[in-house]
Tab-separated table of C-alpha atoms in Angstrom:
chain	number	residue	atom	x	y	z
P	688	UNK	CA	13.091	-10.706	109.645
P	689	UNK	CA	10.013	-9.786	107.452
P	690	UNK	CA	9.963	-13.368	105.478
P	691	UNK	CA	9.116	-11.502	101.976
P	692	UNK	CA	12.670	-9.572	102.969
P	693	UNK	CA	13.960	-12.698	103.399
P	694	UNK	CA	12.501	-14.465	100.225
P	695	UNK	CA	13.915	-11.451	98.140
P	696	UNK	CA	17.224	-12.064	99.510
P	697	UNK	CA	17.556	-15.314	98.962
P	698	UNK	CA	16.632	-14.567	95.435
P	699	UNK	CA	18.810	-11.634	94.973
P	700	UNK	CA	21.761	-14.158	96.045
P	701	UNK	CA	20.944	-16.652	93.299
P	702	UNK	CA	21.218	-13.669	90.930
P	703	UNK	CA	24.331	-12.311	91.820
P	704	UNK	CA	25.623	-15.991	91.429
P	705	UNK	CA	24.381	-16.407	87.967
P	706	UNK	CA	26.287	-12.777	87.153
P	707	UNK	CA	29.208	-14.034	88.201
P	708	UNK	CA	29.233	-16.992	86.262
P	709	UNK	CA	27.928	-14.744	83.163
P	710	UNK	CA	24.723	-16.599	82.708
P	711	UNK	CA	22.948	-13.442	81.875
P	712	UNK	CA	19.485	-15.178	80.644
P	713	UNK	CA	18.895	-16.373	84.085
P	714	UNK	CA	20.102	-12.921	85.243
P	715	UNK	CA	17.078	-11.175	83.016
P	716	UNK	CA	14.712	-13.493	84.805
P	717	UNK	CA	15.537	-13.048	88.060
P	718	UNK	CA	15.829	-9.404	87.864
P	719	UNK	CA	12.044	-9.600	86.671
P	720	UNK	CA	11.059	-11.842	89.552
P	721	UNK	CA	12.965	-9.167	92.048
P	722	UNK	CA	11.553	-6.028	90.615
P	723	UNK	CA	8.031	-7.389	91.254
P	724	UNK	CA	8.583	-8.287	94.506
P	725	UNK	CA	10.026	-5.207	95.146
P	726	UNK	CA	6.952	-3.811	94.475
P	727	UNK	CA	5.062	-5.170	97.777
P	728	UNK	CA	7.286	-2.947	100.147
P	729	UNK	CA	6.201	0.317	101.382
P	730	UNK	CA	9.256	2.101	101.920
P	731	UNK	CA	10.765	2.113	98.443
P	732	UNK	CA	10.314	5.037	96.199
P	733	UNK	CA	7.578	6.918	95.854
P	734	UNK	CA	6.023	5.980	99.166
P	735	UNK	CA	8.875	6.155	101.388
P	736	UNK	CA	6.656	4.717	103.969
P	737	UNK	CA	8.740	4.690	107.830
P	738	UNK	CA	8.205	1.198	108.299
P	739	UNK	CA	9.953	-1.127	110.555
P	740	UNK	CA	13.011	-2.199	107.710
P	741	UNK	CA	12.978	0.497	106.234
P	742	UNK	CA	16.407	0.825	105.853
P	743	UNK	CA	17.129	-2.774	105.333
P	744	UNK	CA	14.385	-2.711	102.396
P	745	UNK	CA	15.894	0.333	101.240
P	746	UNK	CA	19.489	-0.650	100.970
P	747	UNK	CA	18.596	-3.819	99.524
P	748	UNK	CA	16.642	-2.490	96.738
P	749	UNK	CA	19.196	0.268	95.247
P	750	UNK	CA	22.002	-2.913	95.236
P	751	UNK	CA	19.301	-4.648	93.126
P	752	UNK	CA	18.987	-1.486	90.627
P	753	UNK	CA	22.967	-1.101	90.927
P	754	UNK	CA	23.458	-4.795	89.743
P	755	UNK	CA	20.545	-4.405	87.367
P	756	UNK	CA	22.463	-1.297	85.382
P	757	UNK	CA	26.088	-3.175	85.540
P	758	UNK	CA	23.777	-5.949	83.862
P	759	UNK	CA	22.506	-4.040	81.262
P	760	UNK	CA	25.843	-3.037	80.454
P	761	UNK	CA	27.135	-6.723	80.080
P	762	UNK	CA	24.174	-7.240	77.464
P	763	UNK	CA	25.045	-4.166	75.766
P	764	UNK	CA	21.296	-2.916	76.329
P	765	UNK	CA	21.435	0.882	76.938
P	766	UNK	CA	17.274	1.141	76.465
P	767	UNK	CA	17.768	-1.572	80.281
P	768	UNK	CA	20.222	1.043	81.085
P	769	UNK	CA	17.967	3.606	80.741
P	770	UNK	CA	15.264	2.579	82.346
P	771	UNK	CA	17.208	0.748	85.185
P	772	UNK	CA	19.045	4.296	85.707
P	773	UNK	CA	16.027	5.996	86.546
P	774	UNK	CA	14.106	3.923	88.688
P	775	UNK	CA	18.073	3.547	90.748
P	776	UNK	CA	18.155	7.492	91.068
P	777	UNK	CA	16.231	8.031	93.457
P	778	UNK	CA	18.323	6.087	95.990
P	779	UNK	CA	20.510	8.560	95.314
P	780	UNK	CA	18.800	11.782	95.570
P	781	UNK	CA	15.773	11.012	97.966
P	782	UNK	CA	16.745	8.417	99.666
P	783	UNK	CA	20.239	9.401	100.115
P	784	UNK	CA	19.931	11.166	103.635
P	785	UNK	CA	18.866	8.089	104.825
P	786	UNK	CA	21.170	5.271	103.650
P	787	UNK	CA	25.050	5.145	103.755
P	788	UNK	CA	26.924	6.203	100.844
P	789	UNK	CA	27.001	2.950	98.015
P	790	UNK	CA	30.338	2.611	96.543
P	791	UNK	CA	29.025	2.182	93.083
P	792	UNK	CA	27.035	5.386	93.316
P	793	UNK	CA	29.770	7.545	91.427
P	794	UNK	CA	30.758	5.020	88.970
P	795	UNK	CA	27.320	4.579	87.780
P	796	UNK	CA	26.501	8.490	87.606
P	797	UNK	CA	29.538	8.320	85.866
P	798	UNK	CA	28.121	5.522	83.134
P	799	UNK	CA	24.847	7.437	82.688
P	800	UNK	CA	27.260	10.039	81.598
P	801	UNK	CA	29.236	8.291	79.318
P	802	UNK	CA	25.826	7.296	77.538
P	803	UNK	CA	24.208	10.001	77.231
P	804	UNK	CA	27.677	11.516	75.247
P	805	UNK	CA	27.800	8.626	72.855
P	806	UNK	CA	24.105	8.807	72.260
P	807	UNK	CA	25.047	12.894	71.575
P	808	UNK	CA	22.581	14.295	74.270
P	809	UNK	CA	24.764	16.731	75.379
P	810	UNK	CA	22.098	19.421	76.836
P	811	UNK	CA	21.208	16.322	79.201
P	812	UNK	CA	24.403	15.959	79.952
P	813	UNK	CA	25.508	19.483	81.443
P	814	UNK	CA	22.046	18.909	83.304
P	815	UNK	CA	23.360	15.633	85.280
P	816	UNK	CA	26.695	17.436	85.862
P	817	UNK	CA	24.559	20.551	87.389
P	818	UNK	CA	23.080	18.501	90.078
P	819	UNK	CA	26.319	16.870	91.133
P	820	UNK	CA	27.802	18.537	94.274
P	821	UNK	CA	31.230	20.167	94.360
P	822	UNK	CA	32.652	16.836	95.825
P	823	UNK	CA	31.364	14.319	93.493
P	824	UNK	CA	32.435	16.218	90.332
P	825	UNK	CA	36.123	15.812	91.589
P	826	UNK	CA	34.937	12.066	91.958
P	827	UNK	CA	37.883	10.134	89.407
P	828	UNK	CA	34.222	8.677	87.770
P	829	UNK	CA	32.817	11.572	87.034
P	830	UNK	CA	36.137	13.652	85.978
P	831	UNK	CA	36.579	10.906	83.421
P	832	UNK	CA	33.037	11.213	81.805
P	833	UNK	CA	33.917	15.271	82.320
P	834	UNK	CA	37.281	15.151	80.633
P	835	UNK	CA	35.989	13.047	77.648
P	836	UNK	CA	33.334	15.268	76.516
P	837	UNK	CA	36.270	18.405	76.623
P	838	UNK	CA	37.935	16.224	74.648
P	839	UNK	CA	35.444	15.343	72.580
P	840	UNK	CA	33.812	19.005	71.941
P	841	UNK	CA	37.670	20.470	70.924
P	842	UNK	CA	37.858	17.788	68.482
P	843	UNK	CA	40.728	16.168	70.462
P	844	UNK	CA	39.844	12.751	68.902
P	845	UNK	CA	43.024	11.231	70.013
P	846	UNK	CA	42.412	11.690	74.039
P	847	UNK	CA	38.946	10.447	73.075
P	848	UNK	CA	40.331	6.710	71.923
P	849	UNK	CA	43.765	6.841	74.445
P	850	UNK	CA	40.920	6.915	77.520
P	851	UNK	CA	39.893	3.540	77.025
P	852	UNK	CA	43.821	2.678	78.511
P	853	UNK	CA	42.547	4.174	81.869
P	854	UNK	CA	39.040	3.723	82.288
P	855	UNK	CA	38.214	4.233	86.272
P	856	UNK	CA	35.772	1.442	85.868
P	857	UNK	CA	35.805	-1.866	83.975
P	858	UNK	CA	31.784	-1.051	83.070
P	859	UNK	CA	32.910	1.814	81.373
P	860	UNK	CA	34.750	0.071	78.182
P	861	UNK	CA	31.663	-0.431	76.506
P	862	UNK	CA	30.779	2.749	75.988
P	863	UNK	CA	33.879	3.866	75.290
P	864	UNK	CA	34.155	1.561	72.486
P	865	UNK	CA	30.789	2.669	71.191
P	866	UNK	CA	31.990	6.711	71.458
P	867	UNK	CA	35.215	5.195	69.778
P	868	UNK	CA	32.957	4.128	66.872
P	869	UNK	CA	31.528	7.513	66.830
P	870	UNK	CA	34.531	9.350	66.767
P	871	UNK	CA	35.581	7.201	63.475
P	872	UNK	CA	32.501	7.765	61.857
P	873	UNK	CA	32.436	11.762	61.951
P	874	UNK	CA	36.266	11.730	60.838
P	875	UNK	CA	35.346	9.146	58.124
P	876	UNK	CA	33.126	11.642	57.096
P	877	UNK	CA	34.656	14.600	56.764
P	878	UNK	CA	37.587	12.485	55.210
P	879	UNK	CA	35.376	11.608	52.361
P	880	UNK	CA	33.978	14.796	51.679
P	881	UNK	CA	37.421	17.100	51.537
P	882	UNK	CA	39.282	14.493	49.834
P	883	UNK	CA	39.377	12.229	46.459
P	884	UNK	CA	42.458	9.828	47.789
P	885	UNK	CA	44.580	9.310	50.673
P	886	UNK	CA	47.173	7.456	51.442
P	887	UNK	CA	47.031	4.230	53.330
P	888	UNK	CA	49.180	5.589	56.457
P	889	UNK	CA	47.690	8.952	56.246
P	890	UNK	CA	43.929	6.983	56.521
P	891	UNK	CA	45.315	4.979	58.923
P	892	UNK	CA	46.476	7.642	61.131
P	893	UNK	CA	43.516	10.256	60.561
P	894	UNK	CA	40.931	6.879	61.632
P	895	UNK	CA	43.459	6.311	64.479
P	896	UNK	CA	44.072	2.922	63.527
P	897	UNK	CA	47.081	1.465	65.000
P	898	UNK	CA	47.541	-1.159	61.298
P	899	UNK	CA	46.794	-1.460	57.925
P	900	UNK	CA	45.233	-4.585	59.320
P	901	UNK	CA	42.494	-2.535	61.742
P	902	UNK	CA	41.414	0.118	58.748
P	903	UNK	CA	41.146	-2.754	56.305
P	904	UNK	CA	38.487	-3.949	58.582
P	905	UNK	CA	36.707	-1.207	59.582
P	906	UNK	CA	36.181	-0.288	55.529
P	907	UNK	CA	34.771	-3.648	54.920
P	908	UNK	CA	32.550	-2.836	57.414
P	909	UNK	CA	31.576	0.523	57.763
P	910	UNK	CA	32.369	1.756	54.222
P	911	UNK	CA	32.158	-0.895	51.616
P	912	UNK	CA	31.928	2.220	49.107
P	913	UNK	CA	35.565	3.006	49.856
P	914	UNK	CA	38.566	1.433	47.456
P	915	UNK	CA	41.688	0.341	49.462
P	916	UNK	CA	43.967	-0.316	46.839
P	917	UNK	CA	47.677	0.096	45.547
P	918	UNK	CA	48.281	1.964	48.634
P	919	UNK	CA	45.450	4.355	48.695
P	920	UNK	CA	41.994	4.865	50.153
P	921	UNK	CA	39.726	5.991	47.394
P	922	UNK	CA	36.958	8.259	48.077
P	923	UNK	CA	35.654	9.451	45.143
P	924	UNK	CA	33.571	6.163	44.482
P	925	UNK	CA	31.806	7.589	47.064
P	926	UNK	CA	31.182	10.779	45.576
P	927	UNK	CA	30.205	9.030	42.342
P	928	UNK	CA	27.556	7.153	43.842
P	929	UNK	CA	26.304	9.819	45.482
P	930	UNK	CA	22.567	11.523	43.729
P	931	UNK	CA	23.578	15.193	42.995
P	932	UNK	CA	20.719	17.500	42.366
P	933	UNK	CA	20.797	19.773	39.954
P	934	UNK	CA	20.439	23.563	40.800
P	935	UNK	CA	18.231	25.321	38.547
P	936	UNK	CA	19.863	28.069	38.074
P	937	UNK	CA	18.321	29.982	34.763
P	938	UNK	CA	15.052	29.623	37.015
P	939	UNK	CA	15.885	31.219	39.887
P	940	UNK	CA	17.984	34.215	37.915
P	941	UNK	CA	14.367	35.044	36.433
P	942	UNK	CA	12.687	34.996	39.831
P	943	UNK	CA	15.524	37.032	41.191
P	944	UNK	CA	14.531	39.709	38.104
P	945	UNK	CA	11.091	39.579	38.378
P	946	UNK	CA	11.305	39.995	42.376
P	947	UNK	CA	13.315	43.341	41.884
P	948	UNK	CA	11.241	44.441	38.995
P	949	UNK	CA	8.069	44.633	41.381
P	950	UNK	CA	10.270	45.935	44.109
P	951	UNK	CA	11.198	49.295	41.368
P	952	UNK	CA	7.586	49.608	41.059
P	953	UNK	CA	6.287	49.617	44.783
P	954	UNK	CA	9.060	51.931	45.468
């Protein structure tokens, strides 16, 4: 065997092992070392050179990319994911004649799906899902991801949070926590604006909070502004504290005038 195959190898092994044991620093500087390396063979993307281990080289490289996005995910990093993503994709698409199918393929398509709906890029989104063959969109992975955003566009809030009981993937909980968060935050919203007061169990059940416990937490930190108090959720400190600009309206009646006053005359 080609010794710098075997050298990166040797050094993917010791990362794996630190990923299992969660030591994600030494993870971050391993991947480093490996990506470098990486660089010194032919065959990997863009070259796609046909030399000798090709395959071998190949394979090995898109379970380096694979681990790297799972990784990125554990550190809660979605700029790592982002880039990791990309430079995995082509193992995928190009490459993907030549190596056997990966078992994380579908999973991680899946992820970059789920991100790119909490981060709201929808348009992105519907692109992935057009270059996804017949087969993979019935892929459990990918029907999750496809099912949220349905959910998600009708408003369905409540299919939205109950999908983090049956997530196809254990990766996937993070960002279903973070489109959780999102979800809260555009009711929250709308909650403030159409109403003065609520009631402490209609809050709770609007924010899809399970207890009093849970919303009394998630005011204190998302909405200090709010008042939870004698059993109601206040809004309208909100409100107050909120600039309102005043329209001047005298002003723009005279503008209005003098606009149709030059209109008579042209006609």
């Amino acid at each position: 065997m080609d010794p710098k195959l075997t050298e990166l190898s040797q050094l993917f092994e010791r990362f794996k092992a630190a990923m299992m044991r969660g030591d994600f620093d030494s993870c971050s500087n391993f991947l480093s070392q490996l990506k470098v390396m990486l660089t010194g063979f032919r065959s990997l993307p863009p070259l796609f050179e046909a030399t000798p281990n090709a395959v071998h080289e190949l394979t090995i490289a898109r379970d380096i990319y694979e681990h790297a996005v799972v990784l990125s995910v554990k550190t809660e990093d979605q700029d790592a994911f982002e880039r990791d993503f990309f430079q995995l994709k082509p193992f995928y698409t190009d490459a993907g004649n030549r190596l056997p199918a990966s078992p994380q393929e579908f999973p991680i398509l899946g992820l970059n799906l789920l991100r790119l709906l909490v981060q709201n890029r929808i348009a992105e989104f519907h692109t992935e899902l057009e270059l996804l063959s017949a087969s993979a969109l019935e892929n459990p992975c990918i029907k999750h991801a496809v099912e949220l955003e349905q959910s998600f566009m009708e408003g369905a809030y409540n299919r939205v949070l109950s999908a983090r009981q049956s997530v196809p993937h254990e990766t996937y909980v993070y960002f279903l926590d973070l489109l959780a968060k999102t979800v809260r935050d555009e009711i929250a919203g709308c909650s403030e604006k159409a109403y003065d007061t609520l009631s402490v169990a209609d809050a709770r059940q609007m924010l899809l909070f399970s207890t009093d416990r849970e919303l009394s937490e998630y005011i204190n930190e998302e909405h200090p502004e709010w008042e939870m108090k004698n059993g109601l959720v206040t809004f309208q400190k909100a409100k107050e504290s909120a600039p309102c600009k005043e329209i001047p309206s005298l002003q723009l009646i005279t503008q209005t005038l003098s606009y149709a006053r030059e209109l008579e005359r042209i006609v």
